PDB file of C-alpha atoms in Angstrom:
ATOM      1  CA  UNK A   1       6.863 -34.150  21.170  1.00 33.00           C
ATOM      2  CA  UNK A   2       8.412 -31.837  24.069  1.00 32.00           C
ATOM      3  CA  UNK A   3      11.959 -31.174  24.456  1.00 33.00           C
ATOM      4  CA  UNK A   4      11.627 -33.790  27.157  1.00 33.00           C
ATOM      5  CA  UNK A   5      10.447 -36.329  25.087  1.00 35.00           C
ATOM      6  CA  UNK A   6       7.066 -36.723  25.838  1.00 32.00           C
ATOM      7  CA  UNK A   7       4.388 -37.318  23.746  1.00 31.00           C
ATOM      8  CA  UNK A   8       1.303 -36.029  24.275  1.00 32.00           C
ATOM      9  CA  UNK A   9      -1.521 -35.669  21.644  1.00 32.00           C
ATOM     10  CA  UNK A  10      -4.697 -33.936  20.742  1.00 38.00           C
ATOM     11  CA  UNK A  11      -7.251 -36.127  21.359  1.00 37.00           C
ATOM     12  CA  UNK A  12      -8.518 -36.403  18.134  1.00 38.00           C
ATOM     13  CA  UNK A  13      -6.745 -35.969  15.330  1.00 41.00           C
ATOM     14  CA  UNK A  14      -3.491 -34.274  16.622  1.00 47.00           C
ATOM     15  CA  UNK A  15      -3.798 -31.004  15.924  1.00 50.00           C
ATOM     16  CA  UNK A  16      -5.161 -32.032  11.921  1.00 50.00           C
ATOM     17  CA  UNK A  17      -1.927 -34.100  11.148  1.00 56.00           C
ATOM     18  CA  UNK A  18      -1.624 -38.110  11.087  1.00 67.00           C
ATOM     19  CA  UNK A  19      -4.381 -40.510  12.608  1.00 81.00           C
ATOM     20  CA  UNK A  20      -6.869 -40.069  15.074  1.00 93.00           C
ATOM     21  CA  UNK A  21      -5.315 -40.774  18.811  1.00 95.00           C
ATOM     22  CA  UNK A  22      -6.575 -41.706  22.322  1.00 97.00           C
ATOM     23  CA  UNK A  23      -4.407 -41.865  24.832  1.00 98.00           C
ATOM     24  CA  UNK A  24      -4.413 -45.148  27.281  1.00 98.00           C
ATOM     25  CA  UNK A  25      -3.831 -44.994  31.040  1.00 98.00           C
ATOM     26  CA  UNK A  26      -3.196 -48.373  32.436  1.00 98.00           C
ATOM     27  CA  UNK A  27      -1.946 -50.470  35.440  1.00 98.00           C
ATOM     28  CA  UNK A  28       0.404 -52.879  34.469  1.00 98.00           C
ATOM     29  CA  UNK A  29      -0.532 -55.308  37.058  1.00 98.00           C
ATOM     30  CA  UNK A  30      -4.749 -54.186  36.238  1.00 98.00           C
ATOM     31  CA  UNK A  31      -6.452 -57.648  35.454  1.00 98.00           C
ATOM     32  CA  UNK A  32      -9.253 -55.182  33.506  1.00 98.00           C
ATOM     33  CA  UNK A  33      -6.342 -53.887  31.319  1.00 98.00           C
ATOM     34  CA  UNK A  34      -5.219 -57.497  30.567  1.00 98.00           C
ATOM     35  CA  UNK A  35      -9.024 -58.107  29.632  1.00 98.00           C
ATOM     36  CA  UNK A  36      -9.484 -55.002  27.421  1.00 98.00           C
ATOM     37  CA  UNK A  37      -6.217 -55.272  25.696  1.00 98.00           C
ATOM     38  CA  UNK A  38      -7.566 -57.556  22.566  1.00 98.00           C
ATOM     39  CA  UNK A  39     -10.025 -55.412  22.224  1.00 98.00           C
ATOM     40  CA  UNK A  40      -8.492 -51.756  22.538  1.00 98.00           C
ATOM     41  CA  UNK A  41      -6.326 -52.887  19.211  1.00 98.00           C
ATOM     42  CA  UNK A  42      -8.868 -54.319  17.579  1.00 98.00           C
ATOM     43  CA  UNK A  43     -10.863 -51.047  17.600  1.00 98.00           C
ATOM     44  CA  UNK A  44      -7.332 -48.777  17.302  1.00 97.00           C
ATOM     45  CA  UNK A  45      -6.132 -50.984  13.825  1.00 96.00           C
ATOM     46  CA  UNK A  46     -10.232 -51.145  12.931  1.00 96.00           C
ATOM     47  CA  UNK A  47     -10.511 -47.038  12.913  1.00 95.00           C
ATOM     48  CA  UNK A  48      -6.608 -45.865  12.165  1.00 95.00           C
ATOM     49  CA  UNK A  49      -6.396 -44.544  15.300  1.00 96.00           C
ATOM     50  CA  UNK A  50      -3.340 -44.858  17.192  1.00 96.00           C
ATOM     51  CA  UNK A  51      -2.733 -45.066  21.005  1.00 98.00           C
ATOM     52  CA  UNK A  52      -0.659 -43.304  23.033  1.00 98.00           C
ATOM     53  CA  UNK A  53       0.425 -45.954  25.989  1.00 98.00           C
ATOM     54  CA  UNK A  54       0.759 -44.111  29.478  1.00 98.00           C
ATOM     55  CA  UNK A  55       1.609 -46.996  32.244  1.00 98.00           C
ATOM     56  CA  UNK A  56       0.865 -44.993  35.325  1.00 98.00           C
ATOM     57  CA  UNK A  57       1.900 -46.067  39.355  1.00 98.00           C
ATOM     58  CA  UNK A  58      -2.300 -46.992  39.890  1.00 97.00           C
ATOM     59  CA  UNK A  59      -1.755 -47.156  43.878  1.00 96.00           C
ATOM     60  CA  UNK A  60      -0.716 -43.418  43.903  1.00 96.00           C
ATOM     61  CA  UNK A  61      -3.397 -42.335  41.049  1.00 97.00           C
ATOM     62  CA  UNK A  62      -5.687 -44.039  44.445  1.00 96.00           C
ATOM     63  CA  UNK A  63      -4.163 -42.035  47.106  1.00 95.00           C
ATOM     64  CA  UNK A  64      -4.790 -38.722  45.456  1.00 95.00           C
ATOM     65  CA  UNK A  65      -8.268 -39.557  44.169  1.00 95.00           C
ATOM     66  CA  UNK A  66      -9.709 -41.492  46.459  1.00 94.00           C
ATOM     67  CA  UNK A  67      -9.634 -45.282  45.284  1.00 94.00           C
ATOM     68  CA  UNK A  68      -8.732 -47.825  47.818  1.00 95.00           C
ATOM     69  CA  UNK A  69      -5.994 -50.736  47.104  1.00 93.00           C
ATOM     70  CA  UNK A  70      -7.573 -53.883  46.809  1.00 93.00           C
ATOM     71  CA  UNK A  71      -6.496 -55.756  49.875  1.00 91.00           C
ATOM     72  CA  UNK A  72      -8.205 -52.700  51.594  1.00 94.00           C
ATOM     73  CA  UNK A  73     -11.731 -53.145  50.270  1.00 95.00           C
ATOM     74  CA  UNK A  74     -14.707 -54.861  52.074  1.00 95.00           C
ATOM     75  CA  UNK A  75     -14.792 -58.569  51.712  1.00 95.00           C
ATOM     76  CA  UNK A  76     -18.290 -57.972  49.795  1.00 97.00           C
ATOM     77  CA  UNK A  77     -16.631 -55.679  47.112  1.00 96.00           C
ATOM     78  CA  UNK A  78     -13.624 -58.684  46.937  1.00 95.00           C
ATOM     79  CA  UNK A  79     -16.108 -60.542  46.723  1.00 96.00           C
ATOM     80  CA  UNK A  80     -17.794 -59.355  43.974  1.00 96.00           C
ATOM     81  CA  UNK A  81     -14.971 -58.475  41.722  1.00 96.00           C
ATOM     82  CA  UNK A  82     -13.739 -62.284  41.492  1.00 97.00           C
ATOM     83  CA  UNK A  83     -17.637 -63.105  40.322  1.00 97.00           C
ATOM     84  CA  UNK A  84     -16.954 -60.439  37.890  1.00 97.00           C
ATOM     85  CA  UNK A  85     -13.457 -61.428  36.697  1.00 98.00           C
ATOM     86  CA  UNK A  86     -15.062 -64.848  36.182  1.00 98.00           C
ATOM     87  CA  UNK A  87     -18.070 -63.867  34.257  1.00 98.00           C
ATOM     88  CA  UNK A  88     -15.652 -61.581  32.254  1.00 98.00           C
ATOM     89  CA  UNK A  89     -13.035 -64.682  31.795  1.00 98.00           C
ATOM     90  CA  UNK A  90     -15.996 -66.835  30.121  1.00 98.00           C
ATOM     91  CA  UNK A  91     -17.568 -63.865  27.986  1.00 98.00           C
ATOM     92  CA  UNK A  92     -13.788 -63.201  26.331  1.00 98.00           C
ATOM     93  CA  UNK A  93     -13.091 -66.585  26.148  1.00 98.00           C
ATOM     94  CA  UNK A  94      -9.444 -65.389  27.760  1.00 98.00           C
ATOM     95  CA  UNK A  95      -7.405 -67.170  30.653  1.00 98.00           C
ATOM     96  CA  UNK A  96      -7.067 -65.729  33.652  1.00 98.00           C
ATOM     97  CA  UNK A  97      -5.834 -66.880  37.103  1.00 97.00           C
ATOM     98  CA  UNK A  98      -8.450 -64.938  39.624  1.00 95.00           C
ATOM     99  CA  UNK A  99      -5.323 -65.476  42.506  1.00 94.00           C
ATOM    100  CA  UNK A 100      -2.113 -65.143  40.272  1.00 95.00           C
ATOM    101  CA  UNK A 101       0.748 -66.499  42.097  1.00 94.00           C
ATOM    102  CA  UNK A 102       2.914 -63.298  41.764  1.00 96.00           C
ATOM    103  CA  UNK A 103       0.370 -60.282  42.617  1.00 95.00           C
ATOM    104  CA  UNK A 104       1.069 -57.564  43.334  1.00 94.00           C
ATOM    105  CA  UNK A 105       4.627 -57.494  42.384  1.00 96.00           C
ATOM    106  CA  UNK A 106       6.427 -54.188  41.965  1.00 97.00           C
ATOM    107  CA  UNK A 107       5.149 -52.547  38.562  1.00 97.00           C
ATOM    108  CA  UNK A 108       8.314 -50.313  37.960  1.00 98.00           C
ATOM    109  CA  UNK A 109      10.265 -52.434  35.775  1.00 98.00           C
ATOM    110  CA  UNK A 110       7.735 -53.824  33.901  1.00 98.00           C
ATOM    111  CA  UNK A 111       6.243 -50.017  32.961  1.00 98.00           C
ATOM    112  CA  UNK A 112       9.478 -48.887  32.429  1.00 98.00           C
ATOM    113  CA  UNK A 113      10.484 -51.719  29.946  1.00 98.00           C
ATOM    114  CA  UNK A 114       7.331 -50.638  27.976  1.00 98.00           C
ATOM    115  CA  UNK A 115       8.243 -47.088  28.045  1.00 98.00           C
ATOM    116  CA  UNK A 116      11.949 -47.758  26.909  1.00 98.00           C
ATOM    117  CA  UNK A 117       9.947 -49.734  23.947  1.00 98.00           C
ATOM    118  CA  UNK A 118       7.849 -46.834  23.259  1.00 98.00           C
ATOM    119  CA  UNK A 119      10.646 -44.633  23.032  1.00 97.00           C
ATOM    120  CA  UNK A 120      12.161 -46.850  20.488  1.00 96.00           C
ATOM    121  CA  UNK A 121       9.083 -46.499  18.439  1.00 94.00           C
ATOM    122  CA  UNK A 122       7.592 -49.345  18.962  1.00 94.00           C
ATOM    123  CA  UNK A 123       3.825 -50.706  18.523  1.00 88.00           C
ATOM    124  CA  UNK A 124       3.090 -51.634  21.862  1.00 96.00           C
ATOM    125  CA  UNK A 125      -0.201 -53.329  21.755  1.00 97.00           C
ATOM    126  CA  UNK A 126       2.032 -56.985  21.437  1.00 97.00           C
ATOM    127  CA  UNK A 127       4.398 -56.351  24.397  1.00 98.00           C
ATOM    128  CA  UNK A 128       1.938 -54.789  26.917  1.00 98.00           C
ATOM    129  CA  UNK A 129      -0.561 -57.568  26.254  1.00 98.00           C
ATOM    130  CA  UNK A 130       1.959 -60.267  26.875  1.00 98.00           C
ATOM    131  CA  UNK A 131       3.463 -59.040  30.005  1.00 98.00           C
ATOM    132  CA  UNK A 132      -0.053 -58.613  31.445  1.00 98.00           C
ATOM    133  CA  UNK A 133      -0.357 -62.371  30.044  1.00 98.00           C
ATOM    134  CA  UNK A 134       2.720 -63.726  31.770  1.00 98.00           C
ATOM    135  CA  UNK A 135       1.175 -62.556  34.947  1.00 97.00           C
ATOM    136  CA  UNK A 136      -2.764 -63.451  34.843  1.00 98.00           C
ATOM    137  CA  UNK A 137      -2.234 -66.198  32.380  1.00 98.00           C
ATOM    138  CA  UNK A 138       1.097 -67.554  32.739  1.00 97.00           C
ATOM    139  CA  UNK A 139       1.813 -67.153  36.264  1.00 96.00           C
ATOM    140  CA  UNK A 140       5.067 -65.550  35.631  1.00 98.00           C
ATOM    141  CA  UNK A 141       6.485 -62.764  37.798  1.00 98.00           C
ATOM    142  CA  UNK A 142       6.909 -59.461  35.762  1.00 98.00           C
ATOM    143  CA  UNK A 143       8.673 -57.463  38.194  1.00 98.00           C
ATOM    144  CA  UNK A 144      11.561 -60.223  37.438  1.00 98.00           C
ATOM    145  CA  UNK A 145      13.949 -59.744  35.207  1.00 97.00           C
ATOM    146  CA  UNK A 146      14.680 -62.901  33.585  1.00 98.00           C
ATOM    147  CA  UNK A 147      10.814 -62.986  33.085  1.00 98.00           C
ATOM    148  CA  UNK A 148      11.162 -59.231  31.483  1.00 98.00           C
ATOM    149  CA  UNK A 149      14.357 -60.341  29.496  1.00 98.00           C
ATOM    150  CA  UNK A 150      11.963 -63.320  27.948  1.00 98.00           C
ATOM    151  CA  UNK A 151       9.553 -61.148  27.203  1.00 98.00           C
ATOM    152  CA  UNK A 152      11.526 -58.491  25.638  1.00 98.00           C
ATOM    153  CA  UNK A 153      13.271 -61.342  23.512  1.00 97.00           C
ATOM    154  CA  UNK A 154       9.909 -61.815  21.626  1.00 96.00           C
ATOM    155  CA  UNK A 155      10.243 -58.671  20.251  1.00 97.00           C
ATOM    156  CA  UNK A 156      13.213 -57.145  20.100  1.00 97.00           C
ATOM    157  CA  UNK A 157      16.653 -58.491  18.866  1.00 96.00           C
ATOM    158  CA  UNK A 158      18.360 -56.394  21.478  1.00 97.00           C
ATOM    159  CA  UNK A 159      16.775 -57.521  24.877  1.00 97.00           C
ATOM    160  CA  UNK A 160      19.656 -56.742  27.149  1.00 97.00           C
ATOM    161  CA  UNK A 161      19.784 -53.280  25.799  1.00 98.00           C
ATOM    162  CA  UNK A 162      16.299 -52.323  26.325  1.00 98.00           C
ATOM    163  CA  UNK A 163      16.554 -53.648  29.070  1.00 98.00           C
ATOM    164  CA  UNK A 164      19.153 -51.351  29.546  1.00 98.00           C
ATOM    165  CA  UNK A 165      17.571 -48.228  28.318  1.00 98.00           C
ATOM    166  CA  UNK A 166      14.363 -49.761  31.072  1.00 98.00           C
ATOM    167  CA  UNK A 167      16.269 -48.684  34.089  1.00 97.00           C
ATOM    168  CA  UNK A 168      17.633 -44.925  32.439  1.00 98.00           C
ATOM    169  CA  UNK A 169      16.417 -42.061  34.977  1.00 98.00           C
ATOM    170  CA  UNK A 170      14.611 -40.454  32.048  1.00 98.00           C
ATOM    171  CA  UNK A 171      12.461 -43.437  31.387  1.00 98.00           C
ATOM    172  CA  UNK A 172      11.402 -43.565  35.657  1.00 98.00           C
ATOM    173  CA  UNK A 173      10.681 -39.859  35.345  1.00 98.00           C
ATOM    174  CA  UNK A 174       8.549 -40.360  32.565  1.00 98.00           C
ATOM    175  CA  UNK A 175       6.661 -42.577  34.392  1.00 98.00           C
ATOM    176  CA  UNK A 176       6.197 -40.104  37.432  1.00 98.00           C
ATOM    177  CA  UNK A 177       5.009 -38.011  34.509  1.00 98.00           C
ATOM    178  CA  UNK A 178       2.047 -39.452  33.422  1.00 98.00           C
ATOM    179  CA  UNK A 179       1.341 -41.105  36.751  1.00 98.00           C
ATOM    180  CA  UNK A 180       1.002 -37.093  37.502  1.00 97.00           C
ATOM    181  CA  UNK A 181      -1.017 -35.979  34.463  1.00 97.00           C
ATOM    182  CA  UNK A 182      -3.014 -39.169  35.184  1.00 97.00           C
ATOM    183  CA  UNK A 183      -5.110 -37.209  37.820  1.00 92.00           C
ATOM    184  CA  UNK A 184      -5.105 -33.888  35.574  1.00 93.00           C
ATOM    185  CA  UNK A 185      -7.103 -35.741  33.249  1.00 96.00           C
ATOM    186  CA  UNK A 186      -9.104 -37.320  35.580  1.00 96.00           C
ATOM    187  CA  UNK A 187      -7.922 -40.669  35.828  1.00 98.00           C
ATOM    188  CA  UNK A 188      -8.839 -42.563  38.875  1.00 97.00           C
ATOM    189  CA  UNK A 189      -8.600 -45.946  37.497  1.00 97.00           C
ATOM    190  CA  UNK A 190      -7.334 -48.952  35.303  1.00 98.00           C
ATOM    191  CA  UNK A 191      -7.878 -49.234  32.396  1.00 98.00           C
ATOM    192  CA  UNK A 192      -9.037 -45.414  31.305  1.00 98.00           C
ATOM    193  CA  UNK A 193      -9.257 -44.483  28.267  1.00 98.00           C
ATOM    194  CA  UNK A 194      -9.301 -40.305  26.530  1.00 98.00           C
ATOM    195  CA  UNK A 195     -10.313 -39.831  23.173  1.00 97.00           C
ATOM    196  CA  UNK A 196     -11.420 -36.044  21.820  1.00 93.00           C
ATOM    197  CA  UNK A 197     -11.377 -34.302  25.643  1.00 93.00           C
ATOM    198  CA  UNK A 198     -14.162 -37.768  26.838  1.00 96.00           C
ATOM    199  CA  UNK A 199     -13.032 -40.208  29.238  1.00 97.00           C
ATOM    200  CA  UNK A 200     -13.886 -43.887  29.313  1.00 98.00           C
ATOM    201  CA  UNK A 201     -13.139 -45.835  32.404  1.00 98.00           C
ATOM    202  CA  UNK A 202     -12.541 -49.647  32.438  1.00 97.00           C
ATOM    203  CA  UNK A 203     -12.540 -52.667  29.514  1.00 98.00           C
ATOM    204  CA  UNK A 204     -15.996 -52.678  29.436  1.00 97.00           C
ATOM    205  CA  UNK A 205     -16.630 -49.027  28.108  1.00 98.00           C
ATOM    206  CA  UNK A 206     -14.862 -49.646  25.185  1.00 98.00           C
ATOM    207  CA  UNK A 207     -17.983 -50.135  23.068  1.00 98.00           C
ATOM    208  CA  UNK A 208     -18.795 -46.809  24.098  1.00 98.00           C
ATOM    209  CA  UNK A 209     -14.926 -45.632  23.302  1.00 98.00           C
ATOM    210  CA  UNK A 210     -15.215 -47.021  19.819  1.00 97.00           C
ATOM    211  CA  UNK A 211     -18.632 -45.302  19.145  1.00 96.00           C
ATOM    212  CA  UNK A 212     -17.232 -41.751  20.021  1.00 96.00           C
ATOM    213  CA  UNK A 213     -14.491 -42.543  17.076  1.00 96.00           C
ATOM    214  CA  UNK A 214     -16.902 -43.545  14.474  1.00 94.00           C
ATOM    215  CA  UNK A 215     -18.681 -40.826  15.439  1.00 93.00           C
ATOM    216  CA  UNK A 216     -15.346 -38.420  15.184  1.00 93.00           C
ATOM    217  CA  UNK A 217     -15.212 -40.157  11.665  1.00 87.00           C
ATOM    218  CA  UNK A 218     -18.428 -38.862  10.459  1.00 83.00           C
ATOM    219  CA  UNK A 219     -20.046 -41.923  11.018  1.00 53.00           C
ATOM    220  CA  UNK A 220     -23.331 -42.831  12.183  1.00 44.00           C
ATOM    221  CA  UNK A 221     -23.309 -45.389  15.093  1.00 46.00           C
ATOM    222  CA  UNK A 222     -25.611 -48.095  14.477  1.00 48.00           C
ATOM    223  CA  UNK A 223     -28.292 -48.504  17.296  1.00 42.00           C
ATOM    224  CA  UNK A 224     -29.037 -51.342  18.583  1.00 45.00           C
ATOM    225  CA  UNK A 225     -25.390 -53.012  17.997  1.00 51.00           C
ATOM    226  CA  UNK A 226     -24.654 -56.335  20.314  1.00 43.00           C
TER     227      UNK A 226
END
């Protein structure tokens, strides 16, 4: 950890001490985030390997690599990415609103309540999943703060106070921070995934992701695996 307080990790087994680690570059708001979520700690608490959460602003990651905002893409791309989201929705078994009533919504508070949890210490597999939940599943508005303050309840006895600590000018500049180091690494979009020096963009890579850790494990991947 830097005097700072970040965290930042060697991809693979950082630097020979403790577990393997991957670092996780996410959208708060990202509907393929909410979708790979189950999955990226089922493989991290499958392998040992812990995951370093990095909530990034995804619109600016865009403007300085190229991706365009959604409400700025061709109707055919639109249109395609709803067939996807459904065929995605049936294939995880997951609920998702395809039009959530609150989206976007401003994803400050939201990342910044998950990075006042991770400074804490805190596993935050539960409370990222759940607040991307409340918004494609539950309809709830997470740049709210009585929607934050419920959310925050479910896991911490303190909710007021982390929310609190959520709003500290250290926990906003470490979100400028890895929204930043985001496009060092070569993030473009959400979910992306780094794990020994290899990126993995979007949910539907992680088979890949969780190949390149057996592999860092000694492990032979199976072929043929469905």
């Amino acid at each position: 950890m830097s005097q700072s307080g970040e965290v930042r990790y060697d991809f693979r087994r950082n630097g020979g001490q403790g577990p393997m680690q991957l670092t996780y570059y996410f959208w708060v708001i990202s509907d393929w985030a909410y979708f790979g979520g189950p999955r990226l700690e089922s493989i991290a608490r499958r392998h040992g390997v812990a995951v370093d959460f990095q909530p990034v602003r995804l619109l600016e990651v865009y403007k300085r690599t190229g991706g365009i905002p959604l409400g700025q893409r061709s109707p055919q791309r639109q249109a395609e990415r709803v067939w996807e989201l459904r065929r995605w929705r049936a294939r995880l078994g997951m609920t998702c609103n395809i039009e959530p009533k609150h989206f976007p919504v401003n994803d400050e508070p939201a990342s910044c309540l998950l990075l006042a949890a991770k400074r804490r210490g805190l596993d935050l597999h539960g409370l990222a999943q759940a607040t991307m939940q409340a918004m494609w599943a539950d309809d709830a508005d997470i740049s709210d703060p009585a929607t934050l303050r419920e959310l925050a309840t479910r896991f911490v006895s303190d909710p007021e106070a982390l929310l609190a600590e959520a709003k500290a000018n250290e926990i906003v500049a470490e979100y400028d921070r890895y929204t930043d180091q985001a496009q060092a690494d070569g993030v473009f979009g959400s979910p992306f995934y780094l794990f020994d020096g290899e990126p993995f963009w979007g949910q539907d890579r992680l088979d890949f992701l969780e190949e390149a850790i057996i592999r860092a494990k000694g492990h032979k991947v199976a072929l043929g695996r469905g």
